[in-house]
mmCIF file of C-alpha atoms in Angstrom:
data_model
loop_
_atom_site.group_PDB
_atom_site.id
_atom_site.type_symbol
_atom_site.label_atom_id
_atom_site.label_comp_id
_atom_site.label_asym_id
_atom_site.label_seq_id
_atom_site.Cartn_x
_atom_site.Cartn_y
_atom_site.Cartn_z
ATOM 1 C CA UNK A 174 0.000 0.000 0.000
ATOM 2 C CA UNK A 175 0.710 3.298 -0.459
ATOM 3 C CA UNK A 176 2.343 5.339 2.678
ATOM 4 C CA UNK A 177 -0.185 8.329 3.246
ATOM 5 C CA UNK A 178 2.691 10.382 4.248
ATOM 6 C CA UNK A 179 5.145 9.569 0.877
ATOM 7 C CA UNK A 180 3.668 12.839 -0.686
ATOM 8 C CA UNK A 181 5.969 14.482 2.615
ATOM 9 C CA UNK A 182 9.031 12.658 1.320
ATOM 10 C CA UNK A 183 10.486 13.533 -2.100
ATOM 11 C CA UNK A 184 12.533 9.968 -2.213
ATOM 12 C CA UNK A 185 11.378 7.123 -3.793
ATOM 13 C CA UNK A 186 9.272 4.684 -1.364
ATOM 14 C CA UNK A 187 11.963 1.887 -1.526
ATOM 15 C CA UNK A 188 9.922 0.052 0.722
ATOM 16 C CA UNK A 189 7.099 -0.103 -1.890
ATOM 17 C CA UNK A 190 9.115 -0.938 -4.628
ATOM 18 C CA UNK A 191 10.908 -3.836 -3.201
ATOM 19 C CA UNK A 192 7.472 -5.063 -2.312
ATOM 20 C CA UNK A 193 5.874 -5.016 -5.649
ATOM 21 C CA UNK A 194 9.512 -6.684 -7.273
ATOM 22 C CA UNK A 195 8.678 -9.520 -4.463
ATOM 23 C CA UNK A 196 5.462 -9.497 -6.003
ATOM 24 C CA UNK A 197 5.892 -9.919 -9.464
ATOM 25 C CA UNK A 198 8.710 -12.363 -8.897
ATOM 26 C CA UNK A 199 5.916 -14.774 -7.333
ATOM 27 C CA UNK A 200 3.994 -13.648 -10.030
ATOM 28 C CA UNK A 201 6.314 -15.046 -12.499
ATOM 29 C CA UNK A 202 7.172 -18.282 -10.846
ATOM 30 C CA UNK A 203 3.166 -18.982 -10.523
ATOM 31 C CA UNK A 204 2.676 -18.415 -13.909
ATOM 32 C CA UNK A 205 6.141 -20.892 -14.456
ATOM 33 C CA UNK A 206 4.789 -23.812 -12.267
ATOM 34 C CA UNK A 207 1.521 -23.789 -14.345
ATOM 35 C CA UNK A 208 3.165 -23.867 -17.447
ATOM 36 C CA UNK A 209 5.359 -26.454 -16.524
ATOM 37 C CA UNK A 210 2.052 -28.600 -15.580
ATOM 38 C CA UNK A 211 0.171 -27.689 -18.795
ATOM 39 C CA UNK A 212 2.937 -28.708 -20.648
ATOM 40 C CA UNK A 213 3.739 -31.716 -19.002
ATOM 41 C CA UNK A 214 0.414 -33.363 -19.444
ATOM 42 C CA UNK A 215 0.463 -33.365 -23.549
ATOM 43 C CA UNK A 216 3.663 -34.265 -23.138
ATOM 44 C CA UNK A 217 3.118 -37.396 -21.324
ATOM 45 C CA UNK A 218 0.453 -37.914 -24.016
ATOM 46 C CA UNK A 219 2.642 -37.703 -26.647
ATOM 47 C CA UNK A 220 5.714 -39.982 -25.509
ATOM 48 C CA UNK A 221 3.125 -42.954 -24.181
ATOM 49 C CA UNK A 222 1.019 -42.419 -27.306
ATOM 50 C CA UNK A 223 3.571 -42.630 -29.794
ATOM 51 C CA UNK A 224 5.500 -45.134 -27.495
ATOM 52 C CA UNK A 225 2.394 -47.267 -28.223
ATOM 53 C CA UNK A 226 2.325 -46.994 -31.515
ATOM 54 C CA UNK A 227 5.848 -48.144 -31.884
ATOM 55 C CA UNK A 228 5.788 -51.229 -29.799
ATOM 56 C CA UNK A 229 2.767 -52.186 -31.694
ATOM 57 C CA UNK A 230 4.103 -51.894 -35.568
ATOM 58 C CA UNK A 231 7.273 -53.325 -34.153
ATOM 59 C CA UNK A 232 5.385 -56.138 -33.140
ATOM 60 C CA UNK A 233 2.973 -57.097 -35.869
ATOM 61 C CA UNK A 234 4.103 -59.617 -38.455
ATOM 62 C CA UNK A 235 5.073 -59.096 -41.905
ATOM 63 C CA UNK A 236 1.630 -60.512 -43.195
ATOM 64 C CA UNK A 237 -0.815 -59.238 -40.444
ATOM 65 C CA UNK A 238 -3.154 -56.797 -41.424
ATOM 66 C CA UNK A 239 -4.754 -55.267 -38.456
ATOM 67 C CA UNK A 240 -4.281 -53.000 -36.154
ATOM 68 C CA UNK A 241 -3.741 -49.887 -38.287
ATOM 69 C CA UNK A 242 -6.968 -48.222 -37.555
ATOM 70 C CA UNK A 243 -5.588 -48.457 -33.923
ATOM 71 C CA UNK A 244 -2.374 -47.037 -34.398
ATOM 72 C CA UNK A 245 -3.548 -44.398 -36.474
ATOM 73 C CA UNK A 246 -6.154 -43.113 -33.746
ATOM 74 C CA UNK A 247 -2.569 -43.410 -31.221
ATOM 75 C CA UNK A 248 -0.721 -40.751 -33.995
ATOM 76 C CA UNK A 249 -3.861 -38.879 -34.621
ATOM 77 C CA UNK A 250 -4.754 -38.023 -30.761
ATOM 78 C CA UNK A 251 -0.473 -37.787 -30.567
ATOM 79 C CA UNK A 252 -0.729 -34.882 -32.800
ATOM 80 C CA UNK A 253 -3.895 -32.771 -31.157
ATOM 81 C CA UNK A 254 -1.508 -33.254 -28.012
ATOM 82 C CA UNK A 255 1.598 -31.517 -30.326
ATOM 83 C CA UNK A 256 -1.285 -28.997 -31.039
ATOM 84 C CA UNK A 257 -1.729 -27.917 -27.768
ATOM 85 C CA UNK A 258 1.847 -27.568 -26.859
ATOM 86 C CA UNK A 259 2.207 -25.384 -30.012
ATOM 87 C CA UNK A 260 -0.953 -23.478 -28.592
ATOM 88 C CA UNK A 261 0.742 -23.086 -25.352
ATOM 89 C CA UNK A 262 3.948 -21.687 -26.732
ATOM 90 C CA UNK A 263 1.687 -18.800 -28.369
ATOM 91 C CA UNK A 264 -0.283 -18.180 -25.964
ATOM 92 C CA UNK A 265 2.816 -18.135 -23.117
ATOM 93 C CA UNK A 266 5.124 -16.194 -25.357
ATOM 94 C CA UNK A 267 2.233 -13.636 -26.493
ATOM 95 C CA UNK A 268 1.068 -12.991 -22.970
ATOM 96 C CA UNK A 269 4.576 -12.465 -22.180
ATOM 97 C CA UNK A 270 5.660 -9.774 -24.836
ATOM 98 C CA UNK A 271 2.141 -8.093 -23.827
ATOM 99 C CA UNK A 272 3.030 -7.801 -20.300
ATOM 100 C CA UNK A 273 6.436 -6.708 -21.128
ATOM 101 C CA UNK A 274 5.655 -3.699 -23.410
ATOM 102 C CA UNK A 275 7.054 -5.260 -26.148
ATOM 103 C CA UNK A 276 4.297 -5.193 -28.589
ATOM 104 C CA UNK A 277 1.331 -3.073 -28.390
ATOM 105 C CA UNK A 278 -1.976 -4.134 -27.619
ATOM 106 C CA UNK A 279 -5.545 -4.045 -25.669
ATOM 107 C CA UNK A 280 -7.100 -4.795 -22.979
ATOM 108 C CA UNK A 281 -9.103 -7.194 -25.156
ATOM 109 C CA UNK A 282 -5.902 -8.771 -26.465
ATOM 110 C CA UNK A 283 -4.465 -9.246 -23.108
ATOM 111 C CA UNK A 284 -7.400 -11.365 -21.918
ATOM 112 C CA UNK A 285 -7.944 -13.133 -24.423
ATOM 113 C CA UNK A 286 -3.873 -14.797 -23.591
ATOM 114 C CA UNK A 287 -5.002 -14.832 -20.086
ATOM 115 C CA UNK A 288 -8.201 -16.998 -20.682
ATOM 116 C CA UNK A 289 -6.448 -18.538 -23.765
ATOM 117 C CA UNK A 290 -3.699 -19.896 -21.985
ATOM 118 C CA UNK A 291 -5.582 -20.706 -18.691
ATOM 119 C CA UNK A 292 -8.293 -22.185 -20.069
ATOM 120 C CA UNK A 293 -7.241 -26.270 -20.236
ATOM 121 C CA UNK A 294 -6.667 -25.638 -16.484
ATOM 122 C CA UNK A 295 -10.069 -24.183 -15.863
ATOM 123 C CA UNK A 296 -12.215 -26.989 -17.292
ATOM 124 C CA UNK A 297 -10.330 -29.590 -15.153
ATOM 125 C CA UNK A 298 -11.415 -27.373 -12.047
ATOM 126 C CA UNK A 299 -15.302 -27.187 -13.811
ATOM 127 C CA UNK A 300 -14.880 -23.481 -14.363
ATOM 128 C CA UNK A 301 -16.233 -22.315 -17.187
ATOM 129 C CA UNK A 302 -15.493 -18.470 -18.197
ATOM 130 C CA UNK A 303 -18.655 -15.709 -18.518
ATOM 131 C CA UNK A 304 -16.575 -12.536 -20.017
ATOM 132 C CA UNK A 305 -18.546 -9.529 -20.866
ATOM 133 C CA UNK A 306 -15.988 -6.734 -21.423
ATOM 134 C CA UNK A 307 -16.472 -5.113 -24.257
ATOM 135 C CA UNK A 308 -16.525 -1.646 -23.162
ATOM 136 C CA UNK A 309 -13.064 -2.199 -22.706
ATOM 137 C CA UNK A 310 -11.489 -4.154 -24.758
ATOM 138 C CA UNK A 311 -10.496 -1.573 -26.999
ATOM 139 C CA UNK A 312 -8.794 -0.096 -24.742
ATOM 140 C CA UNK A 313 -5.082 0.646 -24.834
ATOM 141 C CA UNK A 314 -2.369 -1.354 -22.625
ATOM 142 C CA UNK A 315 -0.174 0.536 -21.390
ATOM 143 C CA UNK A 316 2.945 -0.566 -20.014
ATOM 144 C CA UNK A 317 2.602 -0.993 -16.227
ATOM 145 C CA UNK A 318 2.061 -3.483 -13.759
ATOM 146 C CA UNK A 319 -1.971 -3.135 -14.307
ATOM 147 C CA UNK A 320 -1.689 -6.381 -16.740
ATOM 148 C CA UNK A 321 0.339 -8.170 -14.064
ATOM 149 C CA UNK A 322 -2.316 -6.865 -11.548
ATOM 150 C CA UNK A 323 -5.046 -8.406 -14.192
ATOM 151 C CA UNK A 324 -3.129 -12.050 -14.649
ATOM 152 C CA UNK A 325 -2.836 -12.310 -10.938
ATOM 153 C CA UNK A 326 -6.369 -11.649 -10.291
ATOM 154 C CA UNK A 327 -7.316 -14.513 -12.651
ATOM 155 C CA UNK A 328 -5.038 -16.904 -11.331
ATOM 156 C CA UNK A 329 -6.147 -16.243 -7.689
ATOM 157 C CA UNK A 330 -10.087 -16.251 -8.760
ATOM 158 C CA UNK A 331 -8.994 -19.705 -10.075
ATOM 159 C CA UNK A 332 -7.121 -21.207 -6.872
ATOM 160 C CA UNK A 333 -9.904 -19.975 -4.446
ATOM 161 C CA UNK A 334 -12.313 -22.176 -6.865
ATOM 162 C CA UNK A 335 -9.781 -25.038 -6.161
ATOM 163 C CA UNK A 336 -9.162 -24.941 -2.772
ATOM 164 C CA UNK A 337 -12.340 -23.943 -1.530
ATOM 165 C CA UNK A 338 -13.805 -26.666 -3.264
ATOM 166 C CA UNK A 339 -16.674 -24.649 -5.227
ATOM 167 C CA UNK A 340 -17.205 -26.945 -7.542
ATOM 168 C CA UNK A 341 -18.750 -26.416 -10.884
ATOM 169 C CA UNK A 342 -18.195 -22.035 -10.693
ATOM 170 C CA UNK A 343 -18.140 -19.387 -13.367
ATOM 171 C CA UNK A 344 -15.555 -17.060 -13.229
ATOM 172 C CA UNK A 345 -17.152 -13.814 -13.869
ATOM 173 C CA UNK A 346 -15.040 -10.802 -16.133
ATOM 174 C CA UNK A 347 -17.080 -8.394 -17.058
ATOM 175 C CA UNK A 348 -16.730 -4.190 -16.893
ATOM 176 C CA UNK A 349 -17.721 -1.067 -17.200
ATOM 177 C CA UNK A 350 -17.027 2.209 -18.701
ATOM 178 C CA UNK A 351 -13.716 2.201 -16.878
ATOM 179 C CA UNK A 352 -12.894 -1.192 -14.899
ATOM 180 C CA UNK A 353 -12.367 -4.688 -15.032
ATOM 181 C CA UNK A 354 -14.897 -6.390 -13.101
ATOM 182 C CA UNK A 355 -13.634 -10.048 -11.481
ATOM 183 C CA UNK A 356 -15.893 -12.042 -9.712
ATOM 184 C CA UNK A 357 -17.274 -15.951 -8.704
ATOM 185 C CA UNK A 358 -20.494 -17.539 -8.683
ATOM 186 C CA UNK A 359 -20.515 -21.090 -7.989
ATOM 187 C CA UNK A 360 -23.389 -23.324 -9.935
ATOM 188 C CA UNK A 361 -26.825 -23.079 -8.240
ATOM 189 C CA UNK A 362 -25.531 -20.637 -5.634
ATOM 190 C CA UNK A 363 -24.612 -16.795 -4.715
ATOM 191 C CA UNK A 364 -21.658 -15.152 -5.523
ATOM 192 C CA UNK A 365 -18.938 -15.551 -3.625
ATOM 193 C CA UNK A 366 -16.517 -13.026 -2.676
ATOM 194 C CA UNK A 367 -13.036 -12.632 -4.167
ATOM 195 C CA UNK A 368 -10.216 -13.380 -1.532
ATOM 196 C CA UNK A 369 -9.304 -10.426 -0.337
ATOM 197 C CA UNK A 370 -5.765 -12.068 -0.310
ATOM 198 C CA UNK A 371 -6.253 -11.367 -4.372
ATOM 199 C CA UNK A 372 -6.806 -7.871 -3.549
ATOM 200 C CA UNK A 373 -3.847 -8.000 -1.453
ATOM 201 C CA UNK A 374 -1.698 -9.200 -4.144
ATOM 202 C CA UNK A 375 -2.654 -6.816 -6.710
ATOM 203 C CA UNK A 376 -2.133 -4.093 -4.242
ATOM 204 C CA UNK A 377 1.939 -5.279 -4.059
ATOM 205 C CA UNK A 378 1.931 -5.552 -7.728
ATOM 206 C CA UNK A 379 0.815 -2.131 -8.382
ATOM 207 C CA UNK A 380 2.951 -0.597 -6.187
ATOM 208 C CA UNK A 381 2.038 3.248 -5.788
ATOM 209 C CA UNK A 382 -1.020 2.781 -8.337
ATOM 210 C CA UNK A 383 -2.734 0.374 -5.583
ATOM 211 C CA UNK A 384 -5.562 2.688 -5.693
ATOM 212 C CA UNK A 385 -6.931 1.145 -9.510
ATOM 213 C CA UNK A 386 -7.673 -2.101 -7.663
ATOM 214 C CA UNK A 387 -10.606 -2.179 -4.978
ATOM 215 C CA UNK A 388 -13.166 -4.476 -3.800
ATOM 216 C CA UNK A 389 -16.242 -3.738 -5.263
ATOM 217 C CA UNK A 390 -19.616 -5.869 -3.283
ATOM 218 C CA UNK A 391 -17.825 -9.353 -3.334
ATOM 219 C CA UNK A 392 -16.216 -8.804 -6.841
ATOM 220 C CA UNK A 393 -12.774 -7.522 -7.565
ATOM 221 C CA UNK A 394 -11.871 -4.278 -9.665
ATOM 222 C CA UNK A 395 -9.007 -3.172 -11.908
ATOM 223 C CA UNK A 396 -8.990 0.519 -13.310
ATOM 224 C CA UNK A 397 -8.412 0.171 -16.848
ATOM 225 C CA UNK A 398 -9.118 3.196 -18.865
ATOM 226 C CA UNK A 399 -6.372 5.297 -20.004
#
């Protein structure tokens, strides 16, 4: 958080800035370990797939016919596995060079690589995604830690699903003329507020802009308008 007295003190909050590098360092190795798990599982596929495959036309005889169908369906569910991992790679390395300021984009760009990338490890959990934010997805990102702020709130609103045990929930994005709205309602139930340990996080990420993320009822907002 911001100290209420900085405004006194023309040096730089060190305090605040060490916090938010903390911050986006745990950011970054969250966003590493989930990677490494959504990569590992098509890879697994893959390897025992086409391991299959191979035992199995190593095995047949020169004269027996069968078992191609088979080993084609093996290859065939081999390669939507290869798919995926290509999919991750964009998704990863285009969320990245948005984050990073190295190519322009929107709002609307940035979550669709959020929900892009995320979104294998969402339907294991049951979540399914209800994103209404067109007002502004046109909008400019700028370089900042607000996208960081925006990831992190996504990942959190996805762990409090998991261990909380909601069950089948939709994660709620929606907005308004100026802020991204993030919020949970499980199946069949009320909403449920956002952690406010998500809040807390985006507050360390944002550093002296803390103020563009509050709670909002039990949902969580992110100032977005330029």
């Amino acid at each position: 958080m911001v100290d209420p007295d900085s405004s006194l003190d023309p040096s730089p909050d060190v305090g605040a800035d060490a916090r938010r590098l903390a911050a986006s360092l745990a950011l970054a190795r969250e966003l590493q370990g989930v990677l490494v798990h959504e990569f590992g599982n098509p890879l697994q596929s893959v390897a025992v797939l086409v391991e299959l495959a191979h035992d199995s036309l190593a095995a047949r005889g020169p004269d027996e016919a069968g078992g191609v169908e088979r080993e084609a369906q093996r290859l065939a569910k081999a390669l939507d596995a290869t798919q995926r991992l290509r999919e991750l790679i964009h998704r990863s390395s285009g969320l990245r060079t948005l984050l990073d300021g190295r190519k322009s984009g929107t709002w609307g760009d940035l979550l669709d690589q959020i929900v892009g990338l995320l979104g294998p490890r969402l339907e294991r959990l049951r979540v399914t995604i209800e994103r209404d934010t067109a007002t502004i997805d046109g909008f400019a990102l700028a370089p900042g830690p607000r996208g960081e702020a925006c990831l992190a709130l996504v990942l959190d609103a996805s762990e409090q699903i998991r261990s909380q045990r909601l069950g089948r929930t939709a994660l709620v994005l929606g907005a308004d003329a100026q802020s991204l709205r993030v919020g949970l309602r499980p199946e069949g139930g009320e909403p449920v507020a956002v952690a406010p340990g998500a809040i807390a996080r985006a507050h360390a990420l944002l550093g002296a802009d803390a103020s563009a993320c509050s709670p909002e009822g039990l949902a969580a907002t992110l100032r977005v308008a330029p």
